[in-house]
Coordinates of C-alpha atoms in Angstrom, one line a residue:
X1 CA -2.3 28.7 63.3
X2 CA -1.9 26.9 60.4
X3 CA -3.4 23.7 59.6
X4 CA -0.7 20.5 58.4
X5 CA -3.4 20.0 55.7
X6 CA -3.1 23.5 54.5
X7 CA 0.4 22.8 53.3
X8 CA 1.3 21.8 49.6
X9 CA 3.6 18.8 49.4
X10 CA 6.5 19.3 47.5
X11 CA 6.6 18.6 44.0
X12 CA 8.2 15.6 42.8
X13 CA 9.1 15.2 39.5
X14 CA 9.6 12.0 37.3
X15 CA 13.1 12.7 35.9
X16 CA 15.9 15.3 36.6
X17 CA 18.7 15.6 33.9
X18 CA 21.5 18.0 35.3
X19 CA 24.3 19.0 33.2
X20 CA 26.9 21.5 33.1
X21 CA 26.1 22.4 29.2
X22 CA 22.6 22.7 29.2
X23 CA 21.5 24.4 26.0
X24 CA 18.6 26.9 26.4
X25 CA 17.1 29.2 24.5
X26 CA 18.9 31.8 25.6
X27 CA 21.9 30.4 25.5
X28 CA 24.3 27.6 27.2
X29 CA 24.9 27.2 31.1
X30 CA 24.5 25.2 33.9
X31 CA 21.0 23.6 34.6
X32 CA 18.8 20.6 35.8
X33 CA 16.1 19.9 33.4
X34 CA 12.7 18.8 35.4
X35 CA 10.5 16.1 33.8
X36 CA 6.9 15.7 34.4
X37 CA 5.1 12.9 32.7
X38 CA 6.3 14.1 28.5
X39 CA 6.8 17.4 29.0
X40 CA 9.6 19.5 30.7
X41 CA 8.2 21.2 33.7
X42 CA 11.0 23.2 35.2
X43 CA 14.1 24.6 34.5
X44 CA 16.6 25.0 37.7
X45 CA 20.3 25.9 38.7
X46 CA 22.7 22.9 38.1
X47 CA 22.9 22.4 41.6
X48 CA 19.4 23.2 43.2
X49 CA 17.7 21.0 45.3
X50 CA 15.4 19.2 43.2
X51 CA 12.7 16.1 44.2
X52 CA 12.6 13.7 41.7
X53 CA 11.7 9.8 41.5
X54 CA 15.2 9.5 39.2
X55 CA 17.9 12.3 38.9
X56 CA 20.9 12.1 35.9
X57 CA 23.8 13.7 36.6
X58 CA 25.8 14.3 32.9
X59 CA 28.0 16.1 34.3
X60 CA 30.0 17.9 31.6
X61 CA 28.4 16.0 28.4
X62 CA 25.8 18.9 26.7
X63 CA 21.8 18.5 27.5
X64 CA 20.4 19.6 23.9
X65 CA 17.2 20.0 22.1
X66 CA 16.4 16.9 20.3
X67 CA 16.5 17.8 16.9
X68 CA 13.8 17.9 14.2
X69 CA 14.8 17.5 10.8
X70 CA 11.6 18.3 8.4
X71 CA 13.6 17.0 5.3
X72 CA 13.7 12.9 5.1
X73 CA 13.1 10.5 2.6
X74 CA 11.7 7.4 4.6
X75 CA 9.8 5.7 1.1
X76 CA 7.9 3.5 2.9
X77 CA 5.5 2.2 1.8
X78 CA 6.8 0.5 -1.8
X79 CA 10.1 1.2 -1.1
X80 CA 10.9 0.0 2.1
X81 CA 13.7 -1.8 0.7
X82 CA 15.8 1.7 0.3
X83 CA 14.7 2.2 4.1
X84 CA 11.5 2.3 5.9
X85 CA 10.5 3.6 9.2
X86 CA 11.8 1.4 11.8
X87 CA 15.4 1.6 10.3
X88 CA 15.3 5.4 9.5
X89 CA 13.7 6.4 13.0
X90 CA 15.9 4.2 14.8
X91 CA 18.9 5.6 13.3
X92 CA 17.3 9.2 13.8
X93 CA 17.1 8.3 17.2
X94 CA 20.5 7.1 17.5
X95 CA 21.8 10.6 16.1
X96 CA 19.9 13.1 18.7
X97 CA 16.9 13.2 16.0
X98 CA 13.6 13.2 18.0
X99 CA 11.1 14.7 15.0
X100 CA 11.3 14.0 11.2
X101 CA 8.9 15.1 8.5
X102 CA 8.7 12.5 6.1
X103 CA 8.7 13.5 2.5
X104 CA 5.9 12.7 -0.2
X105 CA 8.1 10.5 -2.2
X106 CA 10.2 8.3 -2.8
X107 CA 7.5 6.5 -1.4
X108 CA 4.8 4.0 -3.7
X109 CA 2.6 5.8 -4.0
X110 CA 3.5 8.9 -3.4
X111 CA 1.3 11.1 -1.0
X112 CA -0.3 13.4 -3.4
X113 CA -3.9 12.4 -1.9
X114 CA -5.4 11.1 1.1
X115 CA -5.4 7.5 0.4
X116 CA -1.6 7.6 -0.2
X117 CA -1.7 9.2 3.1
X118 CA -3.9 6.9 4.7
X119 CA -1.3 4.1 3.4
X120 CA 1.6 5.5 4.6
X121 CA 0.3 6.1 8.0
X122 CA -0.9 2.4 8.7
X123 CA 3.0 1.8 7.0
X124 CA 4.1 3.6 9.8
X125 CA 2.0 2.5 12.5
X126 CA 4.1 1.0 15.7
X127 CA 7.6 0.9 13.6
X128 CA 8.3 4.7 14.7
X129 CA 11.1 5.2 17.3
X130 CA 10.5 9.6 17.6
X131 CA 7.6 11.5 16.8
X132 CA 7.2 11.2 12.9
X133 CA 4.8 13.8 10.5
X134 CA 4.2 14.0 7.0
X135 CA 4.5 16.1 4.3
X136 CA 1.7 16.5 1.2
X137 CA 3.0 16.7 -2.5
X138 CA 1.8 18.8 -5.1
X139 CA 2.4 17.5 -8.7
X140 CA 0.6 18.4 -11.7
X141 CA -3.0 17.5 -11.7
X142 CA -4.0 17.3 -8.2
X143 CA -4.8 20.7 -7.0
X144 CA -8.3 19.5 -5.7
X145 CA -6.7 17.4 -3.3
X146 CA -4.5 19.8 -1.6
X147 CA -7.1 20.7 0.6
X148 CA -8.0 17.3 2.0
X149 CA -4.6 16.5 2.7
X150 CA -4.4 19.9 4.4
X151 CA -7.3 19.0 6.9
X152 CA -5.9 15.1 7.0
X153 CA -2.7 17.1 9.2
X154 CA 0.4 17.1 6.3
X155 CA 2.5 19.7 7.4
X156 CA 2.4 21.4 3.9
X157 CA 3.2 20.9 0.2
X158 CA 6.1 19.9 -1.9
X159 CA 6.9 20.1 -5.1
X160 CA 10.1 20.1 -7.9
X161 CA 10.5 22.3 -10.7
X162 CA 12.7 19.9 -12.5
X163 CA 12.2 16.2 -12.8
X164 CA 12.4 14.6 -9.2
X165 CA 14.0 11.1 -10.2
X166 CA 10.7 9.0 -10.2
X167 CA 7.9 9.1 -12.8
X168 CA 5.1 8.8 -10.5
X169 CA 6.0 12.8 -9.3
X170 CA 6.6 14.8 -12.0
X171 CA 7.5 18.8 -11.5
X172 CA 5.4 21.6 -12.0
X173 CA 6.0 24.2 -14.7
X174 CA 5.3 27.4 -14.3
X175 CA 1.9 27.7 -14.5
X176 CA 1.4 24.8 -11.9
X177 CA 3.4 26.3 -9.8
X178 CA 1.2 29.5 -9.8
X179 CA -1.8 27.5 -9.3
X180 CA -0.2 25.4 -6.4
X181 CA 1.1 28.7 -4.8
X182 CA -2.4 30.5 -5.1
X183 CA -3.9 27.1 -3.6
X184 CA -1.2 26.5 -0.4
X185 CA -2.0 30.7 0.4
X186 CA -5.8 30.2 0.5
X187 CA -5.3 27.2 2.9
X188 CA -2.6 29.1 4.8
X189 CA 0.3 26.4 4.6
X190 CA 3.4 26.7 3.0
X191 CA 4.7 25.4 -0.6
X192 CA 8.7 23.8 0.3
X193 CA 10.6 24.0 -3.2
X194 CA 12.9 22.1 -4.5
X195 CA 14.5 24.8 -6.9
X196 CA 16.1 23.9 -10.3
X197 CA 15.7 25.0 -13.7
X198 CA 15.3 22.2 -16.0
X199 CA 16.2 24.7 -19.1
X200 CA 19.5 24.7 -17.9
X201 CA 20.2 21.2 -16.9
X202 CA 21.9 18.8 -19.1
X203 CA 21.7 15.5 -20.0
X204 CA 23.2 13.4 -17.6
X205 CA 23.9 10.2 -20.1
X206 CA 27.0 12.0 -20.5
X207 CA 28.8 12.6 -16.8
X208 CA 29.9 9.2 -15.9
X209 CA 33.0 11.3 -13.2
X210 CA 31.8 13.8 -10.8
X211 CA 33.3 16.8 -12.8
X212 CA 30.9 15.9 -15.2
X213 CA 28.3 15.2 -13.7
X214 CA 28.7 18.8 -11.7
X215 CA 28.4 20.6 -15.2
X216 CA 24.6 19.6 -16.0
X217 CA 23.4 21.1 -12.9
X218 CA 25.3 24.6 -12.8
X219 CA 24.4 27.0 -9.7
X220 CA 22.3 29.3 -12.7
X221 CA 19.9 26.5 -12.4
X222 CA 19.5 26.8 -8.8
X223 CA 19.1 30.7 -9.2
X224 CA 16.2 30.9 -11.5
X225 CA 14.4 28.5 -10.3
X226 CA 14.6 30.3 -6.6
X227 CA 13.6 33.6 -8.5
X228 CA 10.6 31.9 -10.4
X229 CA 9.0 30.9 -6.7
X230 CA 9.9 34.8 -5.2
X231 CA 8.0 36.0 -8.5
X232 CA 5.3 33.2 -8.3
X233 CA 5.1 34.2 -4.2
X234 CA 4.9 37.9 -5.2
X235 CA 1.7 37.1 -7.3
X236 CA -0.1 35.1 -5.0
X237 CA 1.0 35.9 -1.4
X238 CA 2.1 32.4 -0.8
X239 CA 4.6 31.2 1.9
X240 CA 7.2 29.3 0.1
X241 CA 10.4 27.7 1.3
X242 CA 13.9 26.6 -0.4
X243 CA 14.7 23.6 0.1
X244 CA 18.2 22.1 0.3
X245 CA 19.8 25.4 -0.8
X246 CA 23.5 24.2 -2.8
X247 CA 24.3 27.1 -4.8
X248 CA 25.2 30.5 -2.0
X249 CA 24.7 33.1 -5.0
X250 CA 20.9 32.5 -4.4
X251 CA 21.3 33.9 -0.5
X252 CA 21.3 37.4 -1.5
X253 CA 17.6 36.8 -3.9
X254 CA 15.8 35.5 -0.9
X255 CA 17.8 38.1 1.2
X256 CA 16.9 40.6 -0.8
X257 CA 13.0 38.7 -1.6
X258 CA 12.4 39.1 2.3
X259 CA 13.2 42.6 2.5
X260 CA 10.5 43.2 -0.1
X261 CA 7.8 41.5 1.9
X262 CA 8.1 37.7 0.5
X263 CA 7.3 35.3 2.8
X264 CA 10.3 33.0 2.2
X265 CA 12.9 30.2 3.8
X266 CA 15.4 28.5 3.5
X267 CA 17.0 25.6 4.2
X268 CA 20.7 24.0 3.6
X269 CA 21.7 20.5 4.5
X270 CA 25.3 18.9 6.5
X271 CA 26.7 17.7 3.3
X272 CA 26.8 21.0 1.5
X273 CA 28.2 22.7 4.5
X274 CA 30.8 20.0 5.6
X275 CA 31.7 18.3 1.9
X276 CA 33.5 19.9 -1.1
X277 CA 33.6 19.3 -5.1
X278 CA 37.2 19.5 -5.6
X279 CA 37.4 16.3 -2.7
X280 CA 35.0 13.8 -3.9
X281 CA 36.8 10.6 -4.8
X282 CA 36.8 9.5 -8.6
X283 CA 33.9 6.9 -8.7
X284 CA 32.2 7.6 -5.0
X285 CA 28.9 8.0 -6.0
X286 CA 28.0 8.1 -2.8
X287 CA 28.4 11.9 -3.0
X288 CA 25.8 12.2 -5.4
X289 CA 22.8 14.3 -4.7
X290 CA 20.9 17.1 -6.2
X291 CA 21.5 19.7 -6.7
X292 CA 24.9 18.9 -6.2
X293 CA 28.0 19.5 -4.1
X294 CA 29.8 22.1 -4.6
X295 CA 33.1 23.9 -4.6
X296 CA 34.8 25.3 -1.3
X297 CA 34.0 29.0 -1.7
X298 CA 30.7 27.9 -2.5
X299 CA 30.2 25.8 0.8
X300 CA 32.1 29.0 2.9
X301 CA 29.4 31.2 1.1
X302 CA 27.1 29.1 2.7
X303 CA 28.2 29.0 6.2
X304 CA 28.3 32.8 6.1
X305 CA 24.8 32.5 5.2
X306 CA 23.7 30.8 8.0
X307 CA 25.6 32.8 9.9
X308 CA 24.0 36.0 9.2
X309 CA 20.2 34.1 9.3
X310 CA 20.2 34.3 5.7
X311 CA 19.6 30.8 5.6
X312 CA 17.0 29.6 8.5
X313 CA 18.1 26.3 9.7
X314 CA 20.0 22.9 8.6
X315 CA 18.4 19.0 7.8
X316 CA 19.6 16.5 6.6
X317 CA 17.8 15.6 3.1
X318 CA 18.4 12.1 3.9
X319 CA 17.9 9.7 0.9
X320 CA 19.0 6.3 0.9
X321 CA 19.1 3.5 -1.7
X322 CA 20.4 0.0 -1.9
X323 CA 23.9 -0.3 -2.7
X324 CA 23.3 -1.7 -6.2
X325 CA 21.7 2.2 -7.2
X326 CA 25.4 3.8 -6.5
X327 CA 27.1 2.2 -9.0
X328 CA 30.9 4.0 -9.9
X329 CA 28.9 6.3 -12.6
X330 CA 28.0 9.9 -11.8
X331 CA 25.5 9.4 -14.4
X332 CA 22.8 6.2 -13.4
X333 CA 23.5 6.6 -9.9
X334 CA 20.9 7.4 -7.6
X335 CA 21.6 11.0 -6.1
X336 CA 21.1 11.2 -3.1
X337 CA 22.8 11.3 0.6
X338 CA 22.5 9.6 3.7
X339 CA 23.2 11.1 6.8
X340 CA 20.6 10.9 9.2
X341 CA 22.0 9.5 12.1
X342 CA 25.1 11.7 11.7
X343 CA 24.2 15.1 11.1
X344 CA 24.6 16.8 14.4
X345 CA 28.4 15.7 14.7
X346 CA 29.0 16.6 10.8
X347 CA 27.4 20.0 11.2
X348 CA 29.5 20.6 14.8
X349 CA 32.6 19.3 13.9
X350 CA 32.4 22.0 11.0
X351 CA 30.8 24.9 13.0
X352 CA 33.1 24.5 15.7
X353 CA 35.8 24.9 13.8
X354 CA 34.2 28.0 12.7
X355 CA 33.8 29.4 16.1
X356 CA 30.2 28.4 16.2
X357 CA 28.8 27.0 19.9
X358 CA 26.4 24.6 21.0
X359 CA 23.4 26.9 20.6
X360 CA 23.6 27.7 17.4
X361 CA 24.2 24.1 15.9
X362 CA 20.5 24.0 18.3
X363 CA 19.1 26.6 16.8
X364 CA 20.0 25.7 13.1
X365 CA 18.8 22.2 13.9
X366 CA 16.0 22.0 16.3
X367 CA 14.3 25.2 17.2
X368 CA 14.7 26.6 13.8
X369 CA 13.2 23.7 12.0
X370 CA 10.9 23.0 14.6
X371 CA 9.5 26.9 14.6
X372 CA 9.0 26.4 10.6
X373 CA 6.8 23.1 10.9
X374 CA 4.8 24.9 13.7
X375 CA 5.8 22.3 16.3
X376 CA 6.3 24.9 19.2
X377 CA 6.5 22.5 22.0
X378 CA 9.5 20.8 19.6
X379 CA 12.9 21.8 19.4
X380 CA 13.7 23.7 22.7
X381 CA 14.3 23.0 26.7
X382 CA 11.5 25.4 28.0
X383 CA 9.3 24.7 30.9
X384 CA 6.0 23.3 29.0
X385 CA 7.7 21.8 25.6
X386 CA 8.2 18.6 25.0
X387 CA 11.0 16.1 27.1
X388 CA 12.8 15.7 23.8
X389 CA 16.1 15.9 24.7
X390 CA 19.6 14.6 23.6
X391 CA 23.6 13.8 25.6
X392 CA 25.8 14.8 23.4
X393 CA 29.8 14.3 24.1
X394 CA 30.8 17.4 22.3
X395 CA 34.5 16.4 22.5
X396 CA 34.3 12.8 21.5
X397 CA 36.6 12.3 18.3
X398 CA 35.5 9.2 16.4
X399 CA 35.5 7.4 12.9
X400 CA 32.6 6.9 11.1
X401 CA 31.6 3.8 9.8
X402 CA 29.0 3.0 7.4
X403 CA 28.4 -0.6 8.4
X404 CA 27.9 0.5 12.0
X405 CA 24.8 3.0 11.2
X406 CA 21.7 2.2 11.7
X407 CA 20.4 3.4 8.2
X408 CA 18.7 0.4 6.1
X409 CA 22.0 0.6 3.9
X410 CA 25.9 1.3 4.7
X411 CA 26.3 3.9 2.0
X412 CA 27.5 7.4 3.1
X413 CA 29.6 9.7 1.7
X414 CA 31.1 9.9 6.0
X415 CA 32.5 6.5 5.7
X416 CA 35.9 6.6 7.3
X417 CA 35.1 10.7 8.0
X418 CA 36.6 11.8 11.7
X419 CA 34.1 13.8 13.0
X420 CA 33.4 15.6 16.8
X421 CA 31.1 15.1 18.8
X422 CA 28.7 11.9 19.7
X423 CA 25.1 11.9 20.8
X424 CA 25.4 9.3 24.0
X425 CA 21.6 9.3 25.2
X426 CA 17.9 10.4 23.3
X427 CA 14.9 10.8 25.2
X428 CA 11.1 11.0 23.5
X429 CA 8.9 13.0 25.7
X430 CA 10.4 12.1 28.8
X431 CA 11.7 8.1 28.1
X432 CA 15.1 7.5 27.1
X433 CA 14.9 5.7 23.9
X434 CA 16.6 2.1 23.5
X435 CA 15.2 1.1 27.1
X436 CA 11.6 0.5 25.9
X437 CA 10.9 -3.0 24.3
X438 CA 8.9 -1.6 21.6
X439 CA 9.3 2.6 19.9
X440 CA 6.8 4.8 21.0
X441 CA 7.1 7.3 18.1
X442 CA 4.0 9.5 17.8
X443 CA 2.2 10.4 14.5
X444 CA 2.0 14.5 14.2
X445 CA -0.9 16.3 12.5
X446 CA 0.0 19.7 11.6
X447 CA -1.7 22.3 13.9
X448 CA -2.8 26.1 13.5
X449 CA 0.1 28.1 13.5

């Protein structure tokens, strides 16, 4: 006989989400998500019995990954007046973005040693609507901090091999680069790249229209810089990563870098896959980044890439400035992009089109990016990761308008762009975001891998 005290109660969980597009590792299919406390505890049938203090029913909307883009330009603090964390997490949030790395500049000062780090955590501290971490920067001169930033949690290094935009982080040559590649290995973190040649870069005084302004950074200067890192790599063992890859002919060096034992990644960005050269207005310097657009063959190339896992995964590279730095000339205008809150309908809109599905826009944007931080309980519905989840309409047609983002600013280059596809709900470890009073964004420390 057996004892009433003998038997369990059932489980009940704090939140079901059901949907019919539920996007799992494995692939895309009917499911109900269970939610227990921040983290997802079971995975069911769509229709299975499931006890649960509140149950969502999206029906046919998608139940994705949130994503995690490890590529954003927040400069807060010193200039918060480009962004700054409540606005950029907010509009992250907004988007389906529940993780961002936040990039050693453009910030004042940048975080190239612990007490810039220090700074920019007590900048962030209550203003973050997701889960927010931060890259370390390694410009010339301070090698000996690399390691405290590494055990202060910074997810890893960057660093440009051509002038960044801002005096206070000047590239490395080669020889620094060596020397910050031989550091990052001992410590066992990775060096992320931005990749241009200055040797073949011109002067930009000169390229007022975008045709001109494309000229002084060809893809050659794309291709030898991403050689000099596989060479500098080769020397010293280092894990190294591409960022913001423009130029496709580089695909086949790191294709080819990886079949010789480099440890090497690489990452594109929406606006080279869904934006063209040959379609940028005369004057919108909203378009301007670096490297630079580039022609349609070029941004095809690209998509193949991805395709084929050449290139590892997709962010955004968001970075914003005040209206008054995007003047009509190519030349003094700030270059850079803002996209953050609408990446994941940019990149689908575009990938669908290319017969592309649900799970790989996921994987390109959440599990792969995720997997590359080391933030394993990020970027996937499993039982034990995080509840970081987004409802996205993947059918929704709608008109983008700059002065309805949330971004600090209204400049985008997706101003008046139709685009596919509409995240309708975000949830951070288990709460929907936009029904707290106040955001509940967590700081990340980088863990062992």
């Amino acid at each position: 006989m057996t004892d009433a005290s003998d038997i369990a109660a059932p489980v009940v969980y704090d939140l079901v989400l059901r949907s019919r597009r539920t996007v799992l590792p494995d692939g895309e299919r009917p499911a109900a998500v269970a939610i227990a406390g921040e983290r997802i505890a079971v995975i069911g049938d769509y229709t299975e019995p499931i006890s649960a203090r509140r149950t969502e029913d999206l029906g046919d909307l998608a139940l994705l990954p949130g994503l995690v883009d490890t590529h954003v330009h927040v400069n807060e603090p010193g200039r918060t007046e480009w962004e700054g964390f409540a606005t950029a997490t907010r509009a992250a949030a907004a988007g389906g973005v529940t993780t961002l790395i936040d990039m050693p500049l453009n910030s004042l000062p940048p975080t190239v040693d612990t007490a810039a780090l220090a700074a920019k955590r007590e900048a962030a501290k209550g203003k973050t609507w997701i889960d927010t971490g931060f890259w370390g920067g390694a410009i010339p001169g301070n090698e000996t901090e690399l390691k405290a930033l590494h055990e202060a949690g910074v997810f890893g290094f960057k660093c440009f091999t051509a002038p960044s935009g801002v005096d206070e982080f000047p590239p490395l040559d080669r020889a620094g680069l060596i020397r910050a590649c031989t550091t990052t290995a001992a410590l066992g973190t990775v060096l992320i790249v931005h990749a241009e040649n200055p040797d073949h870069l011109r002067d930009t005084d000169t390229a007022p229209g975008f045709a001109d302004f494309l000229v002084t950074r060809p893809p050659g200067a794309e291709t030898d810089a991403v050689q000099g890192v596989i060479d500098a790599a080769k020397a010293t063992r280092a894990r190294v990563h591409i960022l913001h890859l423009s130029a496709a002919a580089a695909i086949e060096q790191i294709h080819r870098a990886r079949r010789d034992g480099v440890a090497i990644t690489a990452e594109t960005c929406p606006h080279y896959l869904a934006l063209a050269a040959e379609h940028v207005p005369d004057g919108a310097t909203a378009y301007k980044c670096c490297p630079p657009l580039r022609d349609a063959a070029n941004r095809d190339a690209l998509w193949d890439g991805l395709a084929r896992g050449r290139i590892d995964f997709v962010v955004s590279d968001h970075s914003p400035s005040p209206p008054a730095m995007k003047t009509g000339d190519f030349a003094t205008s700030w270059g850079g992009i803002a996209s953050l809150q609408i990446g994941l309908p940019v990149v689908w809109t575009e990938a669908r089109a290319r017969g592309h599905g649900l799970a790989d826009v996921a994987r390109w944007m959440s599990r792969g990016p995720a997997d590359f931080a080391g933030l394993h309980r990020k970027g996937r519905i499993a039982a034990g990761a995080d509840a970081d989840l987004v409802a996205f309409d993947p059918d929704r047609e709608w008109t983008v308008r700059g002065a309805d983002l949330l971004h600090r600013h209204p400049v985008t280059p997706y101003d008046g762009r139709r685009v596919t596809g509409r995240a309708v709900a975000t949830w951070l470890r288990g709460k929907r975001i936009g029904t707290e009073a106040a955001p509940r964004g967590r700081q990340l420390h980088r863990s062992p891998r």
